[in-house]
Amino acid sequence: MFNIFIIAFYFFFLLWIGIKSSKKIRSARDYIIAGRDLGFWVFVLLIIGSTASGMTLLGVAGLGYIGGYPTFWEQIFVPLSCALTILLFGTKLHRIARKRNYLTLEDYFSDRFYSNKSMRLLSSIVVLTVSLVYLVGQYTAISIVLTWLLKISHAQALVITAVIVMSYVLLGGLYAVAFTTLVQAVMIIVGVVIVGPMIIAKAGGLTGINHTLVQIDPNLIKPFFPQMHPPYAKYAFCTPLFVISFALLLSLGLASAPHIINNVLAARRDRYFKWAPLAAFSIYLV
């Protein structure tokens, strides 16, 4: 019963944010890019929240459990993607978008390549494809959590999640997304700071964890697994060459994800882009 109460309260709180945000909507610009009026910390946490996912809370925990310390590289590359999004795309796009009144990436592409219809169509197909793949993972992660907490079916969990998310997004647009992300980011950071040390202590501290890992496989506490093909074990895939390719794929690939890049258009000031990369990287790394 307590789990149901907490989940219900949380979902109604998200809806309340959507309703409050809807009062700010006066135009398409307000709905799509929050009126280009997000403050520094809301903007930074929006970038982090758009990058964070079910992978961050569920997948990475499982990855670390299976692969040990060599998988820690993933914990560097994802925060790095936040910084790269702002550095490589944000600085230029925000300035041009403000000058030419772009609301989406499609506006930029159609203007940049002098092709209104074809570039919009092509970029829309790419965005739709990437977003669908991404959302499948997110809804699956949410479904796993809800089925465990509420003892309901995956189908029921998916329907509940879809209704709540669609409701606050349709009501408040990016304003709602930004402020729900702000709330959730604070909850995650506080949760990690409080629960993280408790979990480590429960596992016997870092010394106890390292001792257990060494007993399983000494390579679990090293930066990389030995470079060999095929790997000597299913979990021993984080070899030096894998990490190099993974760095390029994850850092640059995630940094160029359309649902993340479009958020750079919502920042209020150009000067935010001076310190936002460092802030986003540091907060996410924690």
Short mmCIF file of C-alpha atoms in Angstrom, two decimals:
data_model
loop_
_atom_site.label_atom_id
_atom_site.label_comp_id
_atom_site.label_asym_id
_atom_site.label_seq_id
_atom_site.Cartn_x
_atom_site.Cartn_y
_atom_site.Cartn_z
CA MET A 1 0.00 0.00 0.00
CA PHE A 2 2.83 2.40 0.84
CA ASN A 3 4.43 1.81 -2.57
CA ILE A 4 1.12 2.58 -4.29
CA PHE A 5 0.75 5.81 -2.31
CA ILE A 6 4.27 6.99 -3.15
CA ILE A 7 3.93 6.20 -6.86
CA ALA A 8 0.47 7.83 -7.04
CA PHE A 9 1.73 10.95 -5.25
CA TYR A 10 4.70 11.18 -7.57
CA PHE A 11 2.58 10.80 -10.70
CA PHE A 12 0.03 13.38 -9.52
CA PHE A 13 2.91 15.73 -8.76
CA LEU A 14 4.12 15.38 -12.35
CA LEU A 15 0.61 16.16 -13.59
CA TRP A 16 0.50 19.20 -11.33
CA ILE A 17 3.73 20.45 -12.89
CA GLY A 18 2.19 19.94 -16.32
CA ILE A 19 -0.91 21.94 -15.35
CA LYS A 20 1.16 24.77 -13.86
CA SER A 21 3.43 24.81 -16.91
CA SER A 22 0.45 25.02 -19.26
CA LYS A 23 -0.25 28.52 -17.93
CA LYS A 24 3.06 29.67 -19.41
CA ILE A 25 2.14 28.55 -22.92
CA ARG A 26 1.27 31.48 -25.18
CA SER A 27 2.85 30.42 -28.47
CA ALA A 28 4.55 27.58 -30.32
CA ARG A 29 7.89 28.89 -29.09
CA ASP A 30 6.73 28.57 -25.49
CA TYR A 31 5.55 25.01 -26.06
CA ILE A 32 8.48 23.69 -28.10
CA ILE A 33 11.50 25.44 -26.53
CA ALA A 34 10.05 26.86 -23.29
CA GLY A 35 10.04 30.38 -24.70
CA ARG A 36 13.84 30.22 -24.96
CA ASP A 37 13.74 31.23 -21.30
CA LEU A 38 15.28 28.47 -19.17
CA GLY A 39 17.70 29.58 -16.48
CA PHE A 40 21.18 28.14 -16.10
CA TRP A 41 20.51 25.32 -13.65
CA VAL A 42 17.19 24.30 -15.17
CA PHE A 43 18.91 24.19 -18.57
CA VAL A 44 21.87 22.16 -17.28
CA LEU A 45 19.63 19.67 -15.50
CA LEU A 46 17.42 19.41 -18.59
CA ILE A 47 20.46 18.34 -20.62
CA ILE A 48 21.43 15.85 -17.92
CA GLY A 49 17.88 14.55 -17.55
CA SER A 50 17.48 14.14 -21.30
CA THR A 51 20.69 12.11 -21.38
CA ALA A 52 19.96 10.06 -18.27
CA SER A 53 17.66 7.14 -18.84
CA GLY A 54 16.72 3.65 -17.78
CA MET A 55 20.27 2.79 -18.78
CA THR A 56 21.59 5.14 -16.10
CA LEU A 57 19.63 3.75 -13.17
CA LEU A 58 19.03 0.13 -14.15
CA GLY A 59 21.32 -0.87 -17.00
CA VAL A 60 24.53 0.64 -15.67
CA ALA A 61 23.98 -0.87 -12.22
CA GLY A 62 23.66 -4.29 -13.81
CA LEU A 63 26.63 -3.63 -16.07
CA GLY A 64 28.82 -2.74 -13.11
CA TYR A 65 27.64 -5.79 -11.19
CA ILE A 66 28.57 -8.08 -14.07
CA GLY A 67 31.71 -6.41 -15.41
CA GLY A 68 33.35 -4.78 -12.39
CA TYR A 69 35.65 -1.75 -12.56
CA PRO A 70 36.42 -1.95 -16.31
CA THR A 71 32.82 -0.88 -16.97
CA PHE A 72 33.41 2.39 -15.10
CA TRP A 73 34.49 3.94 -18.39
CA GLU A 74 30.82 4.12 -19.32
CA GLN A 75 30.32 6.39 -16.30
CA ILE A 76 32.76 8.85 -17.87
CA PHE A 77 31.61 8.72 -21.48
CA VAL A 78 27.92 9.47 -20.79
CA PRO A 79 28.62 12.62 -18.72
CA LEU A 80 31.12 13.58 -21.41
CA SER A 81 28.33 13.38 -23.99
CA CYS A 82 26.41 16.06 -22.04
CA ALA A 83 29.40 18.37 -22.20
CA LEU A 84 29.97 17.64 -25.90
CA THR A 85 26.33 18.36 -26.74
CA ILE A 86 26.71 21.83 -25.31
CA LEU A 87 30.22 22.45 -26.66
CA LEU A 88 29.90 21.05 -30.18
CA PHE A 89 26.30 21.92 -30.95
CA GLY A 90 24.86 24.21 -28.30
CA THR A 91 27.11 27.23 -28.62
CA LYS A 92 26.56 27.65 -32.36
CA LEU A 93 22.96 26.46 -32.59
CA HIS A 94 21.69 28.64 -29.76
CA ARG A 95 23.18 31.79 -31.24
CA ILE A 96 21.89 31.09 -34.76
CA ALA A 97 18.49 29.89 -33.53
CA ARG A 98 17.93 33.07 -31.55
CA LYS A 99 18.92 35.19 -34.55
CA ARG A 100 16.84 33.28 -37.12
CA ASN A 101 14.04 32.17 -34.79
CA TYR A 102 14.53 28.40 -35.13
CA LEU A 103 12.35 26.23 -32.93
CA THR A 104 13.68 22.80 -33.94
CA LEU A 105 16.67 21.11 -35.53
CA GLU A 106 14.55 20.66 -38.65
CA ASP A 107 14.33 24.45 -38.95
CA TYR A 108 18.12 24.66 -38.92
CA PHE A 109 18.65 21.87 -41.47
CA SER A 110 16.06 23.18 -43.91
CA ASP A 111 17.57 26.67 -43.73
CA ARG A 112 21.19 25.53 -43.82
CA PHE A 113 20.77 23.32 -46.90
CA TYR A 114 18.21 25.50 -48.70
CA SER A 115 15.76 22.63 -48.87
CA ASN A 116 12.60 23.18 -46.91
CA LYS A 117 10.63 20.02 -47.71
CA SER A 118 13.25 17.33 -48.41
CA MET A 119 15.53 18.17 -45.48
CA ARG A 120 12.60 18.46 -43.10
CA LEU A 121 11.33 15.08 -44.24
CA LEU A 122 14.74 13.39 -44.01
CA SER A 123 15.60 14.86 -40.61
CA SER A 124 12.12 14.08 -39.29
CA ILE A 125 12.50 10.42 -40.28
CA VAL A 126 15.87 10.24 -38.52
CA VAL A 127 14.52 11.95 -35.40
CA LEU A 128 11.45 9.71 -35.32
CA THR A 129 13.52 6.54 -35.70
CA VAL A 130 16.04 7.48 -33.01
CA SER A 131 13.31 8.65 -30.63
CA LEU A 132 11.27 5.47 -31.05
CA VAL A 133 14.26 3.25 -30.28
CA TYR A 134 15.16 5.42 -27.29
CA LEU A 135 11.60 5.48 -25.93
CA VAL A 136 11.25 1.71 -26.15
CA GLY A 137 14.17 1.41 -23.75
CA GLN A 138 12.79 4.05 -21.37
CA TYR A 139 9.29 2.63 -21.18
CA THR A 140 10.72 -0.85 -20.70
CA ALA A 141 12.80 0.39 -17.76
CA ILE A 142 9.82 2.16 -16.18
CA SER A 143 7.69 -0.93 -16.70
CA ILE A 144 10.26 -3.12 -14.92
CA VAL A 145 10.26 -0.80 -11.90
CA LEU A 146 6.46 -0.49 -11.70
CA THR A 147 5.84 -4.21 -12.08
CA TRP A 148 8.24 -4.82 -9.21
CA LEU A 149 6.80 -2.10 -6.96
CA LEU A 150 3.09 -2.48 -7.69
CA LYS A 151 2.92 -6.17 -8.65
CA ILE A 152 1.11 -5.42 -11.91
CA SER A 153 1.63 -6.66 -15.46
CA HIS A 154 4.03 -5.04 -17.92
CA ALA A 155 1.09 -3.99 -20.09
CA GLN A 156 -0.58 -2.20 -17.18
CA ALA A 157 2.68 -0.51 -16.22
CA LEU A 158 3.22 0.70 -19.78
CA VAL A 159 -0.31 2.12 -20.03
CA ILE A 160 -0.01 3.96 -16.71
CA THR A 161 3.37 5.40 -17.66
CA ALA A 162 2.26 6.46 -21.14
CA VAL A 163 -0.84 8.22 -19.80
CA ILE A 164 1.10 10.17 -17.17
CA VAL A 165 4.00 11.17 -19.43
CA MET A 166 1.79 12.13 -22.37
CA SER A 167 -0.48 14.14 -20.07
CA TYR A 168 2.15 16.43 -18.59
CA VAL A 169 4.01 16.79 -21.90
CA LEU A 170 0.85 17.68 -23.83
CA LEU A 171 -0.19 20.12 -21.10
CA GLY A 172 3.06 21.98 -20.55
CA GLY A 173 5.41 21.23 -23.44
CA LEU A 174 9.11 21.74 -22.76
CA TYR A 175 8.32 23.84 -19.68
CA ALA A 176 6.76 20.75 -18.10
CA VAL A 177 9.58 18.50 -19.28
CA ALA A 178 12.21 20.91 -17.93
CA PHE A 179 10.70 21.29 -14.47
CA THR A 180 9.85 17.60 -14.06
CA THR A 181 13.44 16.90 -15.06
CA LEU A 182 14.63 19.42 -12.46
CA VAL A 183 12.64 17.68 -9.73
CA GLN A 184 13.73 14.21 -10.81
CA ALA A 185 17.38 15.22 -11.14
CA VAL A 186 17.40 16.59 -7.60
CA MET A 187 15.75 13.40 -6.34
CA ILE A 188 18.31 11.23 -8.13
CA ILE A 189 21.30 13.26 -6.91
CA VAL A 190 20.07 13.28 -3.30
CA GLY A 191 19.24 9.59 -3.55
CA VAL A 192 22.67 8.67 -4.89
CA VAL A 193 24.47 10.77 -2.26
CA ILE A 194 22.45 9.18 0.57
CA VAL A 195 21.92 5.62 -0.65
CA GLY A 196 25.27 5.12 -2.42
CA PRO A 197 27.43 5.11 0.73
CA MET A 198 24.84 2.94 2.51
CA ILE A 199 25.00 0.30 -0.24
CA ILE A 200 28.82 0.33 -0.25
CA ALA A 201 28.88 -0.03 3.54
CA LYS A 202 26.34 -2.87 3.39
CA ALA A 203 28.57 -4.69 0.90
CA GLY A 204 31.53 -4.50 3.28
CA GLY A 205 33.01 -1.20 2.12
CA LEU A 206 35.32 -0.76 -0.85
CA THR A 207 37.82 -3.16 0.70
CA GLY A 208 35.19 -5.87 1.02
CA ILE A 209 33.89 -5.27 -2.50
CA ASN A 210 37.40 -5.42 -3.97
CA HIS A 211 38.18 -8.60 -2.06
CA THR A 212 35.03 -10.28 -3.37
CA LEU A 213 35.75 -9.21 -6.94
CA VAL A 214 39.32 -10.51 -6.79
CA GLN A 215 38.05 -13.87 -5.62
CA ILE A 216 35.75 -14.04 -8.64
CA ASP A 217 38.26 -12.70 -11.19
CA PRO A 218 41.33 -10.48 -10.51
CA ASN A 219 40.65 -8.58 -13.75
CA LEU A 220 37.38 -7.24 -12.29
CA ILE A 221 39.33 -4.60 -10.34
CA LYS A 222 41.58 -3.54 -13.23
CA PRO A 223 40.92 -0.67 -15.69
CA PHE A 224 40.55 -3.06 -18.63
CA PHE A 225 40.10 -6.72 -19.37
CA PRO A 226 42.89 -8.41 -21.39
CA GLN A 227 42.76 -7.71 -25.13
CA MET A 228 41.83 -11.02 -26.73
CA HIS A 229 39.29 -12.34 -29.20
CA PRO A 230 37.00 -13.87 -28.31
CA PRO A 231 36.95 -12.65 -24.68
CA TYR A 232 37.82 -15.31 -22.12
CA ALA A 233 34.42 -14.70 -20.43
CA LYS A 234 31.11 -13.12 -21.45
CA TYR A 235 31.63 -10.21 -19.05
CA ALA A 236 35.24 -9.54 -20.16
CA PHE A 237 34.39 -7.30 -23.10
CA CYS A 238 35.76 -3.97 -21.81
CA THR A 239 39.17 -4.36 -23.42
CA PRO A 240 41.33 -1.34 -24.39
CA LEU A 241 40.20 -1.37 -28.04
CA PHE A 242 36.57 -1.79 -27.02
CA VAL A 243 36.81 1.17 -24.66
CA ILE A 244 38.27 3.38 -27.41
CA SER A 245 35.48 2.52 -29.85
CA PHE A 246 32.90 2.76 -27.07
CA ALA A 247 34.15 6.24 -26.17
CA LEU A 248 33.63 7.50 -29.72
CA LEU A 249 30.30 5.76 -30.16
CA LEU A 250 28.77 6.71 -26.83
CA SER A 251 30.21 10.19 -26.29
CA LEU A 252 29.66 11.50 -29.82
CA GLY A 253 26.63 9.34 -30.62
CA LEU A 254 24.67 10.27 -27.51
CA ALA A 255 25.79 13.89 -27.78
CA SER A 256 24.17 14.10 -31.22
CA ALA A 257 20.86 12.54 -30.16
CA PRO A 258 18.09 14.85 -31.44
CA HIS A 259 16.05 14.83 -28.23
CA ILE A 260 19.11 16.18 -26.40
CA ILE A 261 20.39 18.68 -28.96
CA ASN A 262 17.04 20.41 -29.39
CA ASN A 263 17.13 21.40 -25.71
CA VAL A 264 20.07 23.75 -26.30
CA LEU A 265 17.64 26.08 -28.06
CA ALA A 266 15.78 26.66 -24.78
CA ALA A 267 18.57 28.39 -22.83
CA ARG A 268 17.95 32.02 -21.89
CA ARG A 269 21.48 33.40 -22.32
CA ASP A 270 24.42 32.71 -24.62
CA ARG A 271 26.81 33.05 -21.68
CA TYR A 272 25.40 29.88 -20.11
CA PHE A 273 27.40 27.86 -22.61
CA LYS A 274 30.69 28.90 -21.00
CA TRP A 275 30.19 26.92 -17.78
CA ALA A 276 27.30 24.61 -18.66
CA PRO A 277 29.56 21.85 -20.12
CA LEU A 278 31.60 21.61 -16.92
CA ALA A 279 28.49 21.77 -14.72
CA ALA A 280 26.68 19.08 -16.71
CA PHE A 281 29.70 16.77 -16.75
CA SER A 282 30.43 17.17 -13.04
CA ILE A 283 26.85 16.70 -11.84
CA TYR A 284 26.24 13.68 -14.05
CA LEU A 285 29.55 12.10 -13.03
CA VAL A 286 28.41 12.20 -9.40
#
